[in-house]
Amino acid sequence: MNAAKSAADTAKDAAIASSAAAVTAKTAADGAVQAHIAAEVTRKNAERAAQATQVAGLKTTYEAAKTAAKAARAAFGAADSALKSNTVAASTPAL
Amino acid sequence: MQSSNVKKGNAKKVIEAFQVTKAANEAAAVTAEIARKAKLNADFTAAETKYVAMKTLYNTALEAYNVFVNTPVATLVPGSTVIVGADWEKTFITMEGALKTAEANINDAKGAWDALLLAKQAQDAADFEETARLARQAADLTATTAKDALNVTYTAAATAVTTTAAAEVIAKAAYTAASTALSTKTSEVTTCENKNGGACDTLAAL
């Protein structure tokens, strides 16, 4: 009788211990996952920040290129008008 | 090859000598032209001076002649300076001859002066025309230079339009691609933050 009870208690204790170990293991695994997610988020945020800086630079470059193109078109228009309005013709043969 | 170089060297020397001679001839022609104009002006001035002197001499002779012929013979009295008789006739002939000589001289001087005046007027007209031609030439050169400058500006402006337009297209493409990549990255971060590790690239590989 006593021997049977002792075996049952032992089995029960073992089950409890196993369950506790499982909980501990799950907690540890969850912690590892969250830590990894946090690390990933940090890494991706850093990448995004670098990309955002790059985009800002490219936007500035693009705006400057647009402005330069606009100025060039205006300059061309002025040069074209000046050339068309230049009606002076040579009155004597060239040397 | 060496012979060819020697020939080229000789040809270059011949050309250089020709150019030196040509320049010397041109300079000599300019100097001669200046001297010719100076001589023309000097001759004209001399002819004019001579003409004026001849006129003076003629007028003096004419005045003396008029005084002589208009003086009444009756006033010719002994002791006066007026000559009578044969002397009068002789003096009259002499004075008339002097007057004719003075007249001939003045005509000659005027003829010479007229000829030189025509030559000088022709020269002045030629100089005026040459000055006008040079002025037109300078104006044309200025106009041509200005037009050339306008053409250069036009070409440069046209090139700049093409270049800057291409640069704009390239910059826009780069900016658009980078913006798209940023949006993708932002989406990735959000997804990674909102879901469990399976949404993160590195976790998916675990």
Short mmCIF file of N, CA and C in Angstrom, two decimals, chain A residues 3-59:
data_model
loop_
_atom_site.label_atom_id
_atom_site.label_comp_id
_atom_site.label_asym_id
_atom_site.label_seq_id
_atom_site.Cartn_x
_atom_site.Cartn_y
_atom_site.Cartn_z
N ALA A 3 3.99 1.36 -0.63
CA ALA A 3 4.88 1.37 -1.81
C ALA A 3 4.17 1.91 -3.04
N ALA A 4 2.85 1.51 -3.15
CA ALA A 4 2.06 2.01 -4.31
C ALA A 4 1.87 3.51 -4.24
N LYS A 5 1.58 3.98 -3.01
CA LYS A 5 1.39 5.42 -2.85
C LYS A 5 2.67 6.17 -3.18
N SER A 6 3.76 5.64 -2.74
CA SER A 6 5.04 6.31 -2.99
C SER A 6 5.34 6.41 -4.49
N ALA A 7 5.03 5.36 -5.20
CA ALA A 7 5.26 5.39 -6.65
C ALA A 7 4.39 6.42 -7.33
N ALA A 8 3.11 6.49 -6.84
CA ALA A 8 2.18 7.48 -7.42
C ALA A 8 2.65 8.88 -7.13
N ASP A 9 3.09 9.07 -5.90
CA ASP A 9 3.57 10.42 -5.55
C ASP A 9 4.79 10.80 -6.39
N THR A 10 5.62 9.82 -6.55
CA THR A 10 6.82 10.09 -7.35
C THR A 10 6.45 10.47 -8.78
N ALA A 11 5.50 9.68 -9.31
CA ALA A 11 5.06 9.99 -10.68
C ALA A 11 4.44 11.37 -10.76
N LYS A 12 3.67 11.68 -9.71
CA LYS A 12 3.00 12.99 -9.71
C LYS A 12 4.04 14.11 -9.64
N ASP A 13 5.01 13.92 -8.76
CA ASP A 13 6.05 14.95 -8.61
C ASP A 13 6.81 15.13 -9.93
N ALA A 14 7.04 13.96 -10.54
CA ALA A 14 7.76 14.04 -11.82
C ALA A 14 6.96 14.82 -12.86
N ALA A 15 5.63 14.53 -12.84
CA ALA A 15 4.76 15.25 -13.81
C ALA A 15 4.75 16.74 -13.55
N ILE A 16 4.69 17.06 -12.27
CA ILE A 16 4.68 18.51 -11.91
C ILE A 16 5.99 19.16 -12.34
N ALA A 17 7.04 18.44 -12.07
CA ALA A 17 8.35 19.00 -12.43
C ALA A 17 8.49 19.16 -13.94
N SER A 18 7.97 18.18 -14.66
CA SER A 18 8.04 18.25 -16.12
C SER A 18 7.24 19.43 -16.65
N SER A 19 6.05 19.60 -16.05
CA SER A 19 5.19 20.71 -16.48
C SER A 19 5.88 22.04 -16.22
N ALA A 20 6.47 22.14 -15.06
CA ALA A 20 7.16 23.39 -14.71
C ALA A 20 8.32 23.66 -15.68
N ALA A 21 9.01 22.56 -16.00
CA ALA A 21 10.13 22.72 -16.95
C ALA A 21 9.64 23.16 -18.32
N ALA A 22 8.46 22.58 -18.68
CA ALA A 22 7.89 22.96 -19.98
C ALA A 22 7.51 24.43 -20.00
N VAL A 23 6.92 24.87 -18.92
CA VAL A 23 6.52 26.30 -18.82
C VAL A 23 7.76 27.19 -18.92
N THR A 24 8.77 26.76 -18.18
CA THR A 24 10.01 27.55 -18.19
C THR A 24 10.60 27.60 -19.60
N ALA A 25 10.58 26.45 -20.25
CA ALA A 25 11.12 26.39 -21.61
C ALA A 25 10.32 27.27 -22.56
N LYS A 26 8.98 27.22 -22.43
CA LYS A 26 8.12 28.05 -23.31
C LYS A 26 8.36 29.54 -23.07
N THR A 27 8.49 29.87 -21.79
CA THR A 27 8.74 31.28 -21.46
C THR A 27 10.07 31.75 -22.09
N ALA A 28 11.03 30.88 -21.96
CA ALA A 28 12.35 31.22 -22.54
C ALA A 28 12.25 31.37 -24.06
N ALA A 29 11.50 30.44 -24.67
CA ALA A 29 11.35 30.50 -26.14
C ALA A 29 10.61 31.76 -26.55
N ASP A 30 9.55 32.09 -25.84
CA ASP A 30 8.80 33.32 -26.15
C ASP A 30 9.71 34.54 -26.00
N GLY A 31 10.47 34.54 -24.96
CA GLY A 31 11.40 35.67 -24.75
C GLY A 31 12.39 35.79 -25.88
N ALA A 32 12.87 34.65 -26.33
CA ALA A 32 13.84 34.68 -27.44
C ALA A 32 13.20 35.23 -28.71
N VAL A 33 11.94 34.78 -28.97
CA VAL A 33 11.22 35.27 -30.16
C VAL A 33 11.03 36.78 -30.09
N GLN A 34 10.57 37.27 -28.94
CA GLN A 34 10.32 38.71 -28.80
C GLN A 34 11.62 39.50 -28.96
N ALA A 35 12.66 38.96 -28.37
CA ALA A 35 13.96 39.65 -28.48
C ALA A 35 14.40 39.72 -29.94
N HIS A 36 14.17 38.59 -30.65
CA HIS A 36 14.56 38.58 -32.06
C HIS A 36 13.72 39.55 -32.88
N ILE A 37 12.41 39.57 -32.56
CA ILE A 37 11.54 40.52 -33.28
C ILE A 37 12.02 41.95 -33.02
N ALA A 38 12.32 42.23 -31.78
CA ALA A 38 12.78 43.59 -31.44
C ALA A 38 14.07 43.91 -32.19
N ALA A 39 14.95 42.94 -32.26
CA ALA A 39 16.22 43.16 -32.97
C ALA A 39 15.97 43.39 -34.46
N GLU A 40 15.04 42.59 -35.02
CA GLU A 40 14.70 42.76 -36.43
C GLU A 40 14.11 44.13 -36.70
N VAL A 41 13.18 44.52 -35.81
CA VAL A 41 12.55 45.83 -35.97
C VAL A 41 13.61 46.93 -35.91
N THR A 42 14.51 46.79 -34.99
CA THR A 42 15.59 47.79 -34.87
C THR A 42 16.44 47.84 -36.14
N ARG A 43 16.79 46.65 -36.62
CA ARG A 43 17.62 46.60 -37.84
C ARG A 43 16.90 47.20 -39.04
N LYS A 44 15.63 46.82 -39.20
CA LYS A 44 14.86 47.33 -40.34
C LYS A 44 14.62 48.83 -40.23
N ASN A 45 14.41 49.28 -38.97
CA ASN A 45 14.24 50.73 -38.80
C ASN A 45 15.52 51.48 -39.19
N ALA A 46 16.64 50.90 -38.84
CA ALA A 46 17.92 51.52 -39.21
C ALA A 46 18.06 51.57 -40.73
N GLU A 47 17.68 50.47 -41.37
CA GLU A 47 17.73 50.43 -42.83
C GLU A 47 16.79 51.47 -43.43
N ARG A 48 15.59 51.54 -42.82
CA ARG A 48 14.61 52.51 -43.33
C ARG A 48 15.13 53.95 -43.17
N ALA A 49 15.76 54.20 -42.03
CA ALA A 49 16.30 55.55 -41.81
C ALA A 49 17.36 55.88 -42.86
N ALA A 50 18.21 54.90 -43.14
CA ALA A 50 19.25 55.12 -44.16
C ALA A 50 18.62 55.37 -45.52
N GLN A 51 17.59 54.59 -45.82
CA GLN A 51 16.90 54.77 -47.11
C GLN A 51 16.21 56.12 -47.18
N ALA A 52 15.62 56.52 -46.03
CA ALA A 52 14.94 57.82 -46.01
C ALA A 52 15.94 58.94 -46.29
N THR A 53 17.12 58.82 -45.72
CA THR A 53 18.17 59.83 -45.97
C THR A 53 18.54 59.84 -47.46
N GLN A 54 18.65 58.63 -47.99
CA GLN A 54 18.99 58.51 -49.41
C GLN A 54 17.90 59.13 -50.28
N VAL A 55 16.65 58.86 -49.91
CA VAL A 55 15.51 59.40 -50.67
C VAL A 55 15.51 60.92 -50.60
N ALA A 56 15.80 61.44 -49.40
CA ALA A 56 15.82 62.90 -49.25
C ALA A 56 16.89 63.49 -50.17
N GLY A 57 18.05 62.84 -50.20
CA GLY A 57 19.13 63.32 -51.07
C GLY A 57 18.74 63.25 -52.53
N LEU A 58 18.12 62.14 -52.91
CA LEU A 58 17.71 61.98 -54.31
C LEU A 58 16.61 62.97 -54.68
N LYS A 59 15.75 63.26 -53.70
CA LYS A 59 14.70 64.25 -53.96
C LYS A 59 15.32 65.62 -54.22
#
